[in-house]
Amino acid sequence: MTIHLPQGPYEPRTVPLDLAPGGSPLASRTVFSAAHVVADPYADISPDSPAAVDWDATLAFRRHLWSHGLGVAEAMDTAQRGMGLDWAGAAELIRRSAAEAKSVGGRIACGVGTDQLTGPATLAEVRAAYEEQLALVEESGAQAILMASRALAAAAKGPEDYLETYAHLLRQASEPVVLHWLGPMFDPALDGYWGSSDLDTATGTFLKVIAEHPDKVDGIKISLLDAEREIDVRRRLPGGVRCYTGDDFNYPELIAGDDQGFSHALLGIFDPLGPLAAHAVRVLDTGDTQGFRDLLDPTVELSRHLFQAPTRFYKTGVVFLAWLAGHQDHFTMVGGLQSARSLPHLAKAYELADRLGLFPDPELAESRMRALLAVNGGTR
């Protein structure tokens, strides 16, 4: 039956893709999905209150990702870190998810930042904040991802401050970490990270950190939405240091790679695409690069739609699709962020996801889309 969306009439599909859990372990690429958190819709709080999380639904979604063979990148940008989820909430999320990972044998890496700092901070305070979070993640048994820090961006006077701060932290890390470079399109407060707004200069500083501590760097995650820069950096990494793409615009070509190498993945778009992404990587494991591209290339339109400017609000579309897919019973987000995207934007996301066959129950997704239209936009 036709559904009348803001962009026009649409005939929903009736048969989803067959993407059952299980399957062989992913072999040729290491793949993490950055996972969202599920809010408690009955919590009587305001948008600026500490996050109220539905822990059962949040952990159930992580089990869903693990069941398809994906790793979980926890307490990252996709989990609304710094956009509704404060450090206290992130710490609890890390503890619970790491324990859940142990119970099911799932792979997990967790974000280490400085978001317990609430005002201007000195470099010493930035280091101490990082150290506190690094200790918690390591105690949980998870791998650490050293996230870009708003506080460091504000306190650093130039590249040397970044070099000294990261050298200090890497010396303390008990196991190799993932370094994370998040661009200002995801967080405007990170403009000029690594000591310069010139990306060539910033890249040089970033690579110097890695070159001086290759034994403490498992890999890097680059989220600049710039495929050429990622490929350039990837080719300049020391042997044994991985590149995890964070490019939600160009991930199929970057994961497929070329004759000089490839990227692994740590992606927010693999929250809604998790089962399909895992299936595609298993195809790639057989050496069928074209088959991999045939599966993932059609998803790029959806990803670019979700991550369109202002990119930092992509989380709204991710949670919306999780609701349509039946992974949660409501479309409510911590911090009230469900209001960050327009009804036409969400309707287009529904159409693109449905065309891909991403919804396990297309009828449920359609009924929820109709309900959203009725409540927020009426019917036309």
Short mmCIF file of C-alpha atoms in Angstrom, two decimals:
data_model
loop_
_atom_site.label_atom_id
_atom_site.label_comp_id
_atom_site.label_asym_id
_atom_site.label_seq_id
_atom_site.Cartn_x
_atom_site.Cartn_y
_atom_site.Cartn_z
CA MET A 1 0.00 0.00 0.00
CA THR A 2 1.31 3.42 -0.93
CA ILE A 3 2.64 5.62 1.85
CA HIS A 4 2.60 9.35 1.19
CA LEU A 5 5.92 10.76 2.28
CA PRO A 6 6.88 14.46 2.16
CA GLN A 7 8.98 13.72 -0.93
CA GLY A 8 6.11 11.94 -2.67
CA PRO A 9 4.24 8.61 -2.76
CA TYR A 10 6.27 5.47 -2.06
CA GLU A 11 5.50 1.77 -2.33
CA PRO A 12 7.26 0.01 0.58
CA ARG A 13 8.94 -3.30 -0.09
CA THR A 14 7.46 -6.35 1.57
CA VAL A 15 10.47 -8.70 1.75
CA PRO A 16 13.63 -7.78 3.71
CA LEU A 17 17.13 -8.98 2.96
CA ASP A 18 17.94 -12.39 4.44
CA LEU A 19 20.59 -11.37 6.97
CA ALA A 20 20.36 -13.88 9.80
CA PRO A 21 22.82 -13.77 12.72
CA GLY A 22 25.74 -16.15 12.82
CA GLY A 23 28.16 -17.00 10.07
CA SER A 24 31.89 -17.38 10.00
CA PRO A 25 34.09 -14.87 11.86
CA LEU A 26 35.11 -11.87 9.79
CA ALA A 27 38.61 -12.64 8.55
CA SER A 28 40.02 -10.13 6.08
CA ARG A 29 39.00 -6.94 7.92
CA THR A 30 38.52 -5.90 11.53
CA VAL A 31 35.13 -4.21 11.68
CA PHE A 32 33.66 -2.17 14.53
CA SER A 33 30.23 -0.61 14.62
CA ALA A 34 30.02 2.53 16.73
CA ALA A 35 26.77 1.89 18.58
CA HIS A 36 24.00 4.24 19.74
CA VAL A 37 22.41 4.33 23.18
CA VAL A 38 18.70 3.82 23.84
CA ALA A 39 17.06 6.45 26.02
CA ASP A 40 14.50 5.72 28.74
CA PRO A 41 11.38 7.40 27.32
CA TYR A 42 9.57 7.40 30.67
CA ALA A 43 12.25 9.27 32.59
CA ASP A 44 10.91 12.60 33.85
CA ILE A 45 13.91 14.72 32.89
CA SER A 46 14.77 17.81 30.86
CA PRO A 47 17.08 17.90 27.82
CA ASP A 48 19.98 19.20 29.91
CA SER A 49 19.60 16.58 32.67
CA PRO A 50 22.01 13.64 32.93
CA ALA A 51 21.07 10.97 30.42
CA ALA A 52 18.46 8.40 31.39
CA VAL A 53 19.41 5.21 29.54
CA ASP A 54 17.34 2.10 28.92
CA TRP A 55 20.11 -0.32 29.76
CA ASP A 56 18.29 -3.48 28.71
CA ALA A 57 17.57 -2.16 25.20
CA THR A 58 21.02 -0.61 24.89
CA LEU A 59 22.79 -3.87 25.71
CA ALA A 60 20.38 -5.87 23.55
CA PHE A 61 21.42 -3.80 20.55
CA ARG A 62 25.06 -4.57 21.24
CA ARG A 63 24.26 -8.27 21.39
CA HIS A 64 22.60 -7.82 18.00
CA LEU A 65 25.84 -6.42 16.55
CA TRP A 66 27.99 -9.12 18.14
CA SER A 67 25.64 -11.83 16.84
CA HIS A 68 26.54 -10.77 13.30
CA GLY A 69 30.27 -10.91 14.00
CA LEU A 70 30.92 -7.19 14.36
CA GLY A 71 32.96 -5.54 17.08
CA VAL A 72 31.38 -2.74 19.11
CA ALA A 73 33.04 0.67 19.43
CA GLU A 74 31.53 1.87 22.68
CA ALA A 75 30.97 5.30 24.20
CA MET A 76 31.94 7.06 20.99
CA ASP A 77 30.38 9.93 19.05
CA THR A 78 27.51 7.68 17.89
CA ALA A 79 26.56 7.10 21.54
CA GLN A 80 26.04 10.88 21.81
CA ARG A 81 29.23 11.34 23.77
CA GLY A 82 29.26 15.05 24.59
CA MET A 83 25.83 15.48 22.96
CA GLY A 84 23.54 14.14 25.66
CA LEU A 85 25.73 11.51 27.32
CA ASP A 86 28.07 12.90 29.96
CA TRP A 87 31.11 11.18 31.44
CA ALA A 88 29.16 9.58 34.28
CA GLY A 89 26.78 8.03 31.77
CA ALA A 90 29.62 7.02 29.46
CA ALA A 91 31.49 5.38 32.33
CA GLU A 92 28.46 3.30 33.24
CA LEU A 93 27.97 2.42 29.57
CA ILE A 94 31.58 1.24 29.33
CA ARG A 95 31.31 -0.90 32.46
CA ARG A 96 28.06 -2.54 31.41
CA SER A 97 29.00 -3.09 27.77
CA ALA A 98 32.43 -4.48 28.59
CA ALA A 99 30.87 -6.94 31.02
CA GLU A 100 28.30 -7.92 28.40
CA ALA A 101 31.06 -8.40 25.82
CA LYS A 102 32.84 -10.81 28.17
CA SER A 103 29.65 -12.80 28.70
CA VAL A 104 29.03 -13.35 24.98
CA GLY A 105 32.61 -13.33 23.67
CA GLY A 106 32.15 -10.07 21.75
CA ARG A 107 34.91 -7.71 20.73
CA ILE A 108 34.76 -4.23 22.25
CA ALA A 109 36.80 -1.04 22.19
CA CYS A 110 35.81 2.01 24.23
CA GLY A 111 36.29 5.73 23.89
CA VAL A 112 38.71 7.52 26.22
CA GLY A 113 38.27 11.27 26.37
CA THR A 114 38.24 14.25 28.71
CA ASP A 115 34.54 15.07 28.92
CA GLN A 116 34.49 15.10 32.73
CA LEU A 117 36.11 18.54 32.40
CA THR A 118 33.36 21.16 32.36
CA GLY A 119 35.30 24.38 31.82
CA PRO A 120 38.67 25.72 30.72
CA ALA A 121 41.44 23.30 31.67
CA THR A 122 45.21 23.27 31.81
CA LEU A 123 47.24 20.68 29.92
CA ALA A 124 47.93 18.93 33.21
CA GLU A 125 44.19 18.69 33.90
CA VAL A 126 43.62 17.37 30.38
CA ARG A 127 46.21 14.66 30.93
CA ALA A 128 44.68 13.72 34.28
CA ALA A 129 41.22 13.47 32.74
CA TYR A 130 42.50 11.22 29.97
CA GLU A 131 44.33 9.09 32.56
CA GLU A 132 41.16 8.61 34.63
CA GLN A 133 39.21 7.40 31.63
CA LEU A 134 42.03 5.23 30.30
CA ALA A 135 42.26 3.48 33.67
CA LEU A 136 38.53 2.74 33.67
CA VAL A 137 38.55 1.31 30.14
CA GLU A 138 41.59 -0.85 30.82
CA GLU A 139 40.10 -2.09 34.10
CA SER A 140 36.96 -3.10 32.19
CA GLY A 141 39.04 -5.30 29.90
CA ALA A 142 38.18 -3.33 26.75
CA GLN A 143 40.58 -1.91 24.19
CA ALA A 144 41.08 1.85 24.48
CA ILE A 145 40.32 4.39 21.76
CA LEU A 146 41.98 7.72 22.52
CA MET A 147 39.36 10.17 21.31
CA ALA A 148 39.99 13.72 20.21
CA SER A 149 39.48 16.10 23.13
CA ARG A 150 37.65 19.42 23.08
CA ALA A 151 39.57 20.41 26.21
CA LEU A 152 42.92 19.63 24.60
CA ALA A 153 41.94 21.58 21.48
CA ALA A 154 41.18 24.58 23.70
CA ALA A 155 44.27 24.29 25.91
CA ALA A 156 46.96 23.40 23.36
CA LYS A 157 49.07 26.26 22.04
CA GLY A 158 50.53 24.30 19.13
CA PRO A 159 51.67 20.91 17.84
CA GLU A 160 54.17 20.35 20.67
CA ASP A 161 51.38 20.28 23.24
CA TYR A 162 49.67 17.49 21.31
CA LEU A 163 52.92 15.56 20.91
CA GLU A 164 53.68 15.79 24.62
CA THR A 165 50.15 14.93 25.73
CA TYR A 166 49.80 11.88 23.50
CA ALA A 167 53.33 10.68 24.27
CA HIS A 168 52.48 10.81 27.98
CA LEU A 169 49.28 8.82 27.49
CA LEU A 170 50.79 6.23 25.16
CA ARG A 171 53.60 5.54 27.59
CA GLN A 172 50.98 4.75 30.23
CA ALA A 173 48.72 2.57 28.09
CA SER A 174 49.09 -1.09 29.01
CA GLU A 175 48.00 -2.30 25.56
CA PRO A 176 48.10 -0.74 22.07
CA VAL A 177 45.34 1.81 21.55
CA VAL A 178 43.44 3.25 18.62
CA LEU A 179 44.07 6.95 17.97
CA HIS A 180 40.99 8.85 16.85
CA TRP A 181 40.98 11.97 14.69
CA LEU A 182 37.48 13.40 14.53
CA GLY A 183 37.04 16.29 12.13
CA PRO A 184 35.19 19.55 12.84
CA MET A 185 32.26 18.44 10.67
CA PHE A 186 31.46 16.03 13.50
CA ASP A 187 32.38 18.46 16.29
CA PRO A 188 33.15 22.12 15.52
CA ALA A 189 35.08 22.42 18.81
CA LEU A 190 37.77 20.17 17.29
CA ASP A 191 38.74 22.59 14.54
CA GLY A 192 42.51 22.92 14.37
CA TYR A 193 43.19 19.62 16.10
CA TRP A 194 46.83 18.49 16.18
CA GLY A 195 47.82 22.15 16.41
CA SER A 196 46.84 23.49 13.00
CA SER A 197 43.82 24.15 10.79
CA ASP A 198 46.02 23.28 7.82
CA LEU A 199 45.32 19.58 7.30
CA ASP A 200 48.74 18.85 5.82
CA THR A 201 50.44 20.28 8.89
CA ALA A 202 48.01 18.54 11.24
CA THR A 203 48.57 15.24 9.41
CA GLY A 204 52.31 15.60 9.91
CA THR A 205 51.87 15.99 13.67
CA PHE A 206 49.44 13.05 13.81
CA LEU A 207 51.89 10.80 11.97
CA LYS A 208 54.75 11.94 14.20
CA VAL A 209 52.85 10.76 17.30
CA ILE A 210 52.45 7.34 15.70
CA ALA A 211 56.02 7.12 14.40
CA GLU A 212 57.41 7.82 17.87
CA HIS A 213 55.24 5.16 19.57
CA PRO A 214 54.37 2.46 16.98
CA ASP A 215 54.36 -0.29 19.61
CA LYS A 216 51.58 1.47 21.53
CA VAL A 217 49.32 2.19 18.52
CA ASP A 218 47.14 -0.64 17.27
CA GLY A 219 45.60 1.62 14.67
CA ILE A 220 44.13 4.96 13.78
CA LYS A 221 40.57 6.04 13.07
CA ILE A 222 40.25 8.96 10.70
CA SER A 223 36.87 10.72 10.48
CA LEU A 224 37.51 13.56 8.05
CA LEU A 225 35.22 12.46 5.19
CA ASP A 226 38.21 12.80 2.85
CA ALA A 227 39.07 9.53 1.10
CA GLU A 228 42.25 10.81 -0.56
CA ARG A 229 43.69 12.01 2.74
CA GLU A 230 42.86 8.73 4.44
CA ILE A 231 44.58 6.77 1.69
CA ASP A 232 47.63 9.03 1.90
CA VAL A 233 47.86 8.59 5.68
CA ARG A 234 47.23 4.85 5.40
CA ARG A 235 50.19 4.46 3.06
CA ARG A 236 52.46 6.36 5.45
CA LEU A 237 51.72 4.34 8.58
CA PRO A 238 54.45 2.23 10.19
CA GLY A 239 54.19 -1.49 9.58
CA GLY A 240 51.65 -3.18 11.85
CA VAL A 241 49.59 -0.03 12.50
CA ARG A 242 46.11 -0.36 11.06
CA CYS A 243 43.88 2.26 9.52
CA TYR A 244 40.25 2.05 10.62
CA THR A 245 38.14 4.10 8.28
CA GLY A 246 35.70 6.48 9.89
CA ASP A 247 34.64 7.89 6.51
CA ASP A 248 30.87 7.46 6.31
CA PHE A 249 30.89 8.87 2.76
CA ASN A 250 33.49 6.62 1.10
CA TYR A 251 33.72 3.44 3.18
CA PRO A 252 33.17 0.80 0.44
CA GLU A 253 36.19 1.86 -1.62
CA LEU A 254 38.35 2.41 1.45
CA ILE A 255 37.59 -1.00 2.96
CA ALA A 256 37.99 -2.73 -0.42
CA GLY A 257 41.35 -1.02 -0.78
CA ASP A 258 43.83 -1.11 -3.64
CA ASP A 259 47.09 -2.81 -4.56
CA GLN A 260 48.86 -0.79 -1.84
CA GLY A 261 46.57 -1.59 1.06
CA PHE A 262 43.13 -1.22 2.60
CA SER A 263 41.30 0.16 5.60
CA HIS A 264 39.60 -1.72 8.39
CA ALA A 265 36.42 -0.12 9.70
CA LEU A 266 35.09 1.74 12.72
CA LEU A 267 31.93 3.38 11.51
CA GLY A 268 28.75 4.96 12.80
CA ILE A 269 26.89 3.94 9.65
CA PHE A 270 27.53 0.30 10.57
CA ASP A 271 25.01 0.79 13.40
CA PRO A 272 22.04 0.59 10.98
CA LEU A 273 24.01 -1.35 8.34
CA GLY A 274 25.50 -3.91 10.75
CA PRO A 275 24.08 -7.17 9.35
CA LEU A 276 24.56 -6.11 5.72
CA ALA A 277 28.09 -4.86 6.42
CA ALA A 278 29.03 -8.15 8.06
CA HIS A 279 27.63 -10.10 5.11
CA ALA A 280 29.56 -7.91 2.68
CA VAL A 281 32.85 -8.45 4.54
CA ARG A 282 32.30 -12.21 4.47
CA VAL A 283 31.98 -11.93 0.71
CA LEU A 284 35.21 -9.93 0.68
CA ASP A 285 36.83 -12.66 2.77
CA THR A 286 36.39 -15.00 -0.21
CA GLY A 287 38.38 -12.60 -2.41
CA ASP A 288 35.25 -11.31 -4.19
CA THR A 289 35.93 -7.58 -4.10
CA GLN A 290 33.30 -6.81 -6.71
CA GLY A 291 30.68 -8.75 -4.79
CA PHE A 292 31.58 -6.74 -1.71
CA ARG A 293 31.20 -3.49 -3.62
CA ASP A 294 27.91 -4.63 -5.15
CA LEU A 295 26.52 -5.07 -1.64
CA LEU A 296 27.88 -1.92 0.00
CA ASP A 297 27.99 0.65 -2.80
CA PRO A 298 24.16 1.02 -2.85
CA THR A 299 24.20 1.91 0.86
CA VAL A 300 26.30 5.04 0.36
CA GLU A 301 23.29 7.16 -0.64
CA LEU A 302 21.65 6.40 2.71
CA SER A 303 24.86 7.06 4.61
CA ARG A 304 25.50 10.38 2.89
CA HIS A 305 21.92 11.36 3.62
CA LEU A 306 22.22 10.53 7.34
CA PHE A 307 25.60 12.28 7.61
CA GLN A 308 24.73 15.38 5.60
CA ALA A 309 25.52 18.74 7.19
CA PRO A 310 25.22 19.46 10.04
CA THR A 311 26.98 16.10 10.22
CA ARG A 312 27.01 15.90 14.02
CA PHE A 313 23.25 15.28 13.99
CA TYR A 314 23.58 11.98 12.12
CA LYS A 315 22.81 10.22 15.42
CA THR A 316 19.16 11.21 15.05
CA GLY A 317 18.81 9.27 11.81
CA VAL A 318 20.69 6.28 13.26
CA VAL A 319 18.33 6.02 16.25
CA PHE A 320 15.31 6.61 14.01
CA LEU A 321 16.27 3.64 11.84
CA ALA A 322 16.84 1.50 14.93
CA TRP A 323 13.27 2.29 16.00
CA LEU A 324 11.86 1.47 12.57
CA ALA A 325 13.85 -1.78 12.55
CA GLY A 326 12.34 -2.86 15.87
CA HIS A 327 15.50 -2.62 17.98
CA GLN A 328 13.73 -0.25 20.38
CA ASP A 329 10.13 0.62 21.14
CA HIS A 330 10.30 4.38 20.76
CA PHE A 331 11.99 7.26 18.94
CA THR A 332 13.31 9.16 21.95
CA MET A 333 16.95 10.16 22.41
CA VAL A 334 19.04 11.33 25.33
CA GLY A 335 19.22 15.10 25.35
CA GLY A 336 16.05 15.32 23.28
CA LEU A 337 18.12 14.93 20.11
CA GLN A 338 15.23 13.28 18.25
CA SER A 339 14.25 16.83 17.30
CA ALA A 340 17.56 17.51 15.50
CA ARG A 341 16.41 16.35 12.04
CA SER A 342 13.35 17.40 10.08
CA LEU A 343 10.42 15.19 9.15
CA PRO A 344 11.38 15.26 5.44
CA HIS A 345 14.93 14.17 6.36
CA LEU A 346 13.64 11.25 8.40
CA ALA A 347 11.12 10.25 5.75
CA LYS A 348 13.87 10.11 3.13
CA ALA A 349 15.99 7.99 5.48
CA TYR A 350 13.06 5.57 5.81
CA GLU A 351 12.66 5.32 2.06
CA LEU A 352 16.36 4.76 1.38
CA ALA A 353 16.68 2.15 4.14
CA ASP A 354 13.53 0.36 3.02
CA ARG A 355 14.73 0.21 -0.59
CA LEU A 356 17.88 -1.52 0.69
CA GLY A 357 15.82 -4.10 2.58
CA LEU A 358 17.33 -3.16 5.95
CA PHE A 359 14.17 -3.55 8.02
CA PRO A 360 13.67 -7.10 9.34
CA ASP A 361 9.93 -6.44 9.49
CA PRO A 362 8.96 -4.03 6.68
CA GLU A 363 5.35 -3.86 7.88
CA LEU A 364 6.45 -2.72 11.33
CA ALA A 365 8.72 -0.08 9.81
CA GLU A 366 5.91 1.16 7.58
CA SER A 367 3.41 1.34 10.44
CA ARG A 368 5.87 3.30 12.58
CA MET A 369 6.62 5.66 9.71
CA ARG A 370 2.90 6.24 9.24
CA ALA A 371 2.51 6.95 12.95
CA LEU A 372 5.33 9.48 12.87
CA LEU A 373 3.78 11.21 9.86
CA ALA A 374 0.38 11.34 11.55
CA VAL A 375 1.72 12.81 14.77
CA ASN A 376 4.23 15.26 13.30
CA GLY A 377 3.10 16.10 9.82
CA GLY A 378 -0.42 14.96 9.35
CA THR A 379 -1.40 13.12 6.17
CA ARG A 380 -1.44 14.53 2.67
#
